[in-house]
CSV table of C-alpha atoms in Angstrom, one decimal:
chain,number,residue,atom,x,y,z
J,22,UNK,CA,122.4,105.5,90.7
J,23,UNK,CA,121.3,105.8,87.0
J,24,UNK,CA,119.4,102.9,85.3
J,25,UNK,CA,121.8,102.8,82.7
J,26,UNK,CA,125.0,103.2,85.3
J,27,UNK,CA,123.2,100.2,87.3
J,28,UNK,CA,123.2,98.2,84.2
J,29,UNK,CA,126.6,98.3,83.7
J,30,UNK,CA,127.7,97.2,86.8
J,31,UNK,CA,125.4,94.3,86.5
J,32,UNK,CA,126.3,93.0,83.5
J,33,UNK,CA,130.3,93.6,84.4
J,34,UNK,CA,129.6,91.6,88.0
J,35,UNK,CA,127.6,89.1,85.9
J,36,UNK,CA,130.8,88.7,83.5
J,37,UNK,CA,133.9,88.4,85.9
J,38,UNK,CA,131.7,85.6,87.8
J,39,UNK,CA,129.5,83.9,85.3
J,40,UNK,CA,126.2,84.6,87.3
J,41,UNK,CA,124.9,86.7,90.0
J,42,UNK,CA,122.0,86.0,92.1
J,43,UNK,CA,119.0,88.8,92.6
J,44,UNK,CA,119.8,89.1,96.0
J,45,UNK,CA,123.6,89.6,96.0
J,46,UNK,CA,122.9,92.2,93.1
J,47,UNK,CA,120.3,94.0,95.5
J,48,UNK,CA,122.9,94.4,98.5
J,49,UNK,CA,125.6,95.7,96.2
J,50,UNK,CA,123.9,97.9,94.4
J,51,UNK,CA,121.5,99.2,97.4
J,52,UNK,CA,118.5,98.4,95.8
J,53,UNK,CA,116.0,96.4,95.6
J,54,UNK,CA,115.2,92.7,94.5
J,55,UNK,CA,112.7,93.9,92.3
J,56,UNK,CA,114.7,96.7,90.3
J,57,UNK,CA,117.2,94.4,89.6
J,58,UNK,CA,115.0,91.7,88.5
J,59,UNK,CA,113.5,94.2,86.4
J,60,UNK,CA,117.3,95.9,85.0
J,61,UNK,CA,117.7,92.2,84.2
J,62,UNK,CA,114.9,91.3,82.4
J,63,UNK,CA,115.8,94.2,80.3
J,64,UNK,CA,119.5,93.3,80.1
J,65,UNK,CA,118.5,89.5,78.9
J,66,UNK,CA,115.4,91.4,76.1
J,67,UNK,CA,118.9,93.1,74.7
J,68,UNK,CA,121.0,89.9,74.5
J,69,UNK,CA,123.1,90.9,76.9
J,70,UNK,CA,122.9,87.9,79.4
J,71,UNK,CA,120.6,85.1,80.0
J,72,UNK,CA,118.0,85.7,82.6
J,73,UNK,CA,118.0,82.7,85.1
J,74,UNK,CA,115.9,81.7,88.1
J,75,UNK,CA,117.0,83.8,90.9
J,76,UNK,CA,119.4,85.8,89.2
J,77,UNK,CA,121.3,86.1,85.4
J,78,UNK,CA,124.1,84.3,83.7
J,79,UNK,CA,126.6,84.5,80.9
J,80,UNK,CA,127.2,80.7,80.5
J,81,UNK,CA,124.4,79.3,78.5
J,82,UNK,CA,123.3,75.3,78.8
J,83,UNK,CA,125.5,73.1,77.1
J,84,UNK,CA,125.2,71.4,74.3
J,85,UNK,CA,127.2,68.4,73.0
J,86,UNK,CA,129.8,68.6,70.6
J,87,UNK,CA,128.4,66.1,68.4
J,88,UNK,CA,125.0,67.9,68.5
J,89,UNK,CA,126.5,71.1,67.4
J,90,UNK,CA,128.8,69.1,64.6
J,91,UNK,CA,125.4,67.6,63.1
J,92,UNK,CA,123.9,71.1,62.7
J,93,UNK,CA,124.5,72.6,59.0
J,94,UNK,CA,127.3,69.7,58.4
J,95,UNK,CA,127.1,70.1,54.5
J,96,UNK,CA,127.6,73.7,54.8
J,97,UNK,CA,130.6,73.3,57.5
J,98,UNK,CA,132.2,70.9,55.4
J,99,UNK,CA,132.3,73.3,52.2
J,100,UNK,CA,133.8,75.8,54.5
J,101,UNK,CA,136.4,73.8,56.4
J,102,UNK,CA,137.8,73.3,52.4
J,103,UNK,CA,137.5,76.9,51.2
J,104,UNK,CA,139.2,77.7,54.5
J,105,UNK,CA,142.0,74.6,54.1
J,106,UNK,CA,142.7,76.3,50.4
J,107,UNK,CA,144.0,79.7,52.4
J,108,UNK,CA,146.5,77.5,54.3
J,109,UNK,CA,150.0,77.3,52.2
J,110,UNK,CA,153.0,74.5,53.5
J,111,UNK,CA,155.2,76.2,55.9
J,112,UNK,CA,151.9,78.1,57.7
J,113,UNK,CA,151.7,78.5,61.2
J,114,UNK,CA,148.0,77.8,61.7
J,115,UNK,CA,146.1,79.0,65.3
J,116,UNK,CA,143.1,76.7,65.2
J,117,UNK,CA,139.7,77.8,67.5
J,118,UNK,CA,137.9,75.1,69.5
J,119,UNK,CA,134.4,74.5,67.7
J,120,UNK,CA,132.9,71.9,65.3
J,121,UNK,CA,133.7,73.6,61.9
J,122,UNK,CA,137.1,74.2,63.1
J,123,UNK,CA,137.8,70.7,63.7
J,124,UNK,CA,136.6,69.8,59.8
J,125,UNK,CA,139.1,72.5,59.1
J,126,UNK,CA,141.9,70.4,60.7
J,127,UNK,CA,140.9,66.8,58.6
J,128,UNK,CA,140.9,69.0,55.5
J,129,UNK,CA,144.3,70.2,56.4
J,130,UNK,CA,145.8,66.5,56.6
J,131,UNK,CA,148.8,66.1,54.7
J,132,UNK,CA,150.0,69.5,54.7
J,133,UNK,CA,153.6,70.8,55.9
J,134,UNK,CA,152.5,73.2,58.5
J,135,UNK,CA,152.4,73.9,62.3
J,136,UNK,CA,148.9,73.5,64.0
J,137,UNK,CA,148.2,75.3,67.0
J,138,UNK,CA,145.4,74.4,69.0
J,139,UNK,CA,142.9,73.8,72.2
J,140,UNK,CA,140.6,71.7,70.6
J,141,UNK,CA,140.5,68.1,71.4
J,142,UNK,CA,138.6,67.5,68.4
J,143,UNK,CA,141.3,68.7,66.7
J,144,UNK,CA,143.7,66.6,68.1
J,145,UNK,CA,141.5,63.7,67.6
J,146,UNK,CA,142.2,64.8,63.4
J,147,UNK,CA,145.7,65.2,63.3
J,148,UNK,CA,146.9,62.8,66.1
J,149,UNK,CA,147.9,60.9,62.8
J,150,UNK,CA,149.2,62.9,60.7
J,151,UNK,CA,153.0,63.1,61.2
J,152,UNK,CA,154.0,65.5,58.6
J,153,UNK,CA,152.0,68.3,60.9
J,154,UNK,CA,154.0,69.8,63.7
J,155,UNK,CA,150.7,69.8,66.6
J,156,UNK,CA,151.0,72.3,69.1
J,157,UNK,CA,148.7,71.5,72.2
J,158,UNK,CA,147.5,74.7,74.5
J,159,UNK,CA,147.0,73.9,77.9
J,160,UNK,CA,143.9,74.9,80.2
J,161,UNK,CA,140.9,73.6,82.2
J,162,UNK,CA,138.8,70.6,79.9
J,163,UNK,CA,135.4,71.8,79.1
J,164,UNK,CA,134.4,68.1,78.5
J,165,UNK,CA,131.4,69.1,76.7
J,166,UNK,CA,133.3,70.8,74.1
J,167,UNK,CA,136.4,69.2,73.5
J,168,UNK,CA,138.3,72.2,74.6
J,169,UNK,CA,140.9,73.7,77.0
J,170,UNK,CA,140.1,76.7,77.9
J,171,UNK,CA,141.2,79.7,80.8
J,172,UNK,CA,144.2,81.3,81.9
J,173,UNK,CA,146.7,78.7,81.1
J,174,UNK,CA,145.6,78.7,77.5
J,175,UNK,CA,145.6,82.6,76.9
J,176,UNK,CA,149.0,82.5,78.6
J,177,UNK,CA,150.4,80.0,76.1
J,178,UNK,CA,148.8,81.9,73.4
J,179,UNK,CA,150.4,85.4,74.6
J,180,UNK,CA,153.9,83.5,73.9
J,181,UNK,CA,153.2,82.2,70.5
J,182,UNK,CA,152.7,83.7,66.6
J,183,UNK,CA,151.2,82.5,63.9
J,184,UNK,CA,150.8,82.9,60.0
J,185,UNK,CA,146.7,82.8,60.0
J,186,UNK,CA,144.2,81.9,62.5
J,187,UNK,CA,140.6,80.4,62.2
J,188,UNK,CA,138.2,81.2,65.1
J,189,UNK,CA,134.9,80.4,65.1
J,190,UNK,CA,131.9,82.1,66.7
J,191,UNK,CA,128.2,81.2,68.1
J,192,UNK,CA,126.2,84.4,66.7
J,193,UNK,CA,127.2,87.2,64.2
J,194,UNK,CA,124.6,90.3,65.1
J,195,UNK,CA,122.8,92.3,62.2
J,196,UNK,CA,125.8,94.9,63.1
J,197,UNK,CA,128.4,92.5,62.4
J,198,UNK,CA,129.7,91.9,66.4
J,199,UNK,CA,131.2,88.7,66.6
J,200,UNK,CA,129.9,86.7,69.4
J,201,UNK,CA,130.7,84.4,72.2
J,202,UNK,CA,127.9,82.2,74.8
J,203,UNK,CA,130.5,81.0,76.9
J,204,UNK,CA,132.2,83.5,79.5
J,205,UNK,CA,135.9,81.6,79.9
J,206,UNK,CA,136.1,80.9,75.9
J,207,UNK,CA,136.0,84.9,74.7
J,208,UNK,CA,139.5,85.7,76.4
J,209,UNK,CA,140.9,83.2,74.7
J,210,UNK,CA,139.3,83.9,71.3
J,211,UNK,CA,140.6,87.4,72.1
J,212,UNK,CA,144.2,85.5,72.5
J,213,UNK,CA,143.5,83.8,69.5
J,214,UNK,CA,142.5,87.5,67.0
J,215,UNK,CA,146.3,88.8,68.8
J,216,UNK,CA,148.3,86.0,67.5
J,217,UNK,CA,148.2,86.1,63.8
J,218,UNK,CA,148.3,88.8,60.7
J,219,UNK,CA,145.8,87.1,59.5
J,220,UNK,CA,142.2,86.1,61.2
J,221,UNK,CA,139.5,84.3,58.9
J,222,UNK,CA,136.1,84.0,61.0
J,223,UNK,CA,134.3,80.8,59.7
J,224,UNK,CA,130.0,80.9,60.5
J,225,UNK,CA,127.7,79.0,58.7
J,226,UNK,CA,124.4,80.3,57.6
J,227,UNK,CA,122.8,79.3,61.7
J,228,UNK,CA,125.6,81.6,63.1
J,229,UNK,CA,123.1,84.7,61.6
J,230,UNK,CA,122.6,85.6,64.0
J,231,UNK,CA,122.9,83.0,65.7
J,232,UNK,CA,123.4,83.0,70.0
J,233,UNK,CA,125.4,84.8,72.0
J,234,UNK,CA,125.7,87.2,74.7
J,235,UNK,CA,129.1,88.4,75.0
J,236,UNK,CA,131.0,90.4,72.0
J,237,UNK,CA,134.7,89.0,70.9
J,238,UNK,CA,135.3,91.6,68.5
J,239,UNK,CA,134.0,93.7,65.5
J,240,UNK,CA,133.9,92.9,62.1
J,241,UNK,CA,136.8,95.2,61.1
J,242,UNK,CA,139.2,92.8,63.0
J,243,UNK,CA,138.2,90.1,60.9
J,244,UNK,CA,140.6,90.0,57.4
J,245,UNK,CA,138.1,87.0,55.6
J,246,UNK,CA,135.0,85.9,56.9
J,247,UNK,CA,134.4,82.4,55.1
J,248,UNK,CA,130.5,81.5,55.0
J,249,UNK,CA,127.4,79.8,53.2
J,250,UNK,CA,125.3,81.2,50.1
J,251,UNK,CA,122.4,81.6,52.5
J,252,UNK,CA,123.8,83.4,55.2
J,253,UNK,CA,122.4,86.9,55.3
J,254,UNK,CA,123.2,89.5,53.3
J,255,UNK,CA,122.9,92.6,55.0
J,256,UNK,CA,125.1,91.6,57.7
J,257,UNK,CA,128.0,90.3,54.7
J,258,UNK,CA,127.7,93.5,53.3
J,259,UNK,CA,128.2,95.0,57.3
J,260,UNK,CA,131.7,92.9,57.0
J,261,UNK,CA,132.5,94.4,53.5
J,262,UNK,CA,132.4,97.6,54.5
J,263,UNK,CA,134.5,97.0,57.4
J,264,UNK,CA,137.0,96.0,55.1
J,265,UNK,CA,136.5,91.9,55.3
J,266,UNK,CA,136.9,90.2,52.6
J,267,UNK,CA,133.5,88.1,52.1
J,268,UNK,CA,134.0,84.5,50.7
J,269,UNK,CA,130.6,82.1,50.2
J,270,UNK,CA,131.4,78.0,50.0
């Protein structure tokens, strides 16, 4: 089998489960322990997974919510407002899980709209705000994240449409791929991107480029990407070209 065949099948095995061990990699492939530990230090040198003691991994360690929210909060909050302004009474408004996304929701208090959502911290916003029609998604908690996330989720997704969505990402690479850390949460950004004409990426300045080992889509599927002033500019001018429409806060 080719390196580069062998790869593959490694990173897809890696993907459908979240992590493989060495050894199980070794006896399907029919190889051994040591060219797969070697195909996946090279694998984890590209990005492509996180190598792992005994094996490799798509699902990176968790951090808490409120960790994340503290990180770049001035330049979340400018964003969250820019990307409020977008939102018109009447909108239909698919809402990602994710720390700027949830400032997007307190700046969108008081407006006549339907929220869609599978963010707790979302929830935890507008659970007050009665002139908002809220629109829970179901799924699995990911406690550490405030979220729902899996099957159940993408399932109610495939049923509803929106007016504009806001998804939120953990890395932007110099090539403008939009990524994911967390294995179950990329399908249903993917749900998310199919639901709505319109589909504004928010990423502060740290999201470039950021984490992430798992691609959720290119930049030409993004309509307005919605950043800082110090984000960098090579890859803004990637988006521009693609077509994005590049707004600084």
């Amino acid at each position: 089998m080719l390196t580069t065949t062998r790869q593959a099948t490694i990173l897809r095995r890696v993907k459908e489960t979240g992590e493989a061990s060495v050894t199980d990699l070794a006896e399907i492939m029919q190889v051994s322990p040591s060219t797969i530990r070697r195909d996946l230090n090279s694998l984890s040198a590209d990005g492509l997974l996180r190598r792992v003691r005994g094996g490799g991994s798509v699902e990176p360690d968790e951090v808490p919510f409120q960790e994340v929210a503290e990180r770049s909060a001035s330049s979340k909050e400018r964003i969250a407002a820019v990307a409020a302004s977008l939102v018109a009474d009447g909108d239909v408004v698919v809402l990602d899980i994710g720390t700027t996304t949830a400032l997007i929701a307190r700046a969108l208090r008081g407006k006549a709209i339907t929220v869609i959502t599978s963010s707790i911290a979302v929830l935890d916003e507008l659970r007050a705000d009665t002139g908002i029609e809220l629109i829970m998604l179901g799924g699995v908690l990911r406690r550490s994240y405030h979220s729902l996330v899996g099957s159940l989720t993408e399932g109610a997704l495939s049923q509803l449409r929106a007016t504009i969505c806001f998804v939120g990402t953990s890395g932007i690479r110099p090539d403008g791929t939009v990524l994911d850390s967390t294995g179950i949460e990329v399908p249903v950004k993917r749900a998310i991107l199919a639901s709505a004409p319109h589909i504004v990426l928010v990423a502060d300045e740290t999201k470039f480029p950021g984490t992430g080992i798992l691609s959720v889509c290119e930049p030409s599927a993004i309509n307005t990407l919605i950043t800082s002033d110090a984000a960098d500019r090579a890859t803004l001018e990637v988006f521009r070209q693609s077509g994005s429409d590049v707004v600084l806060a």
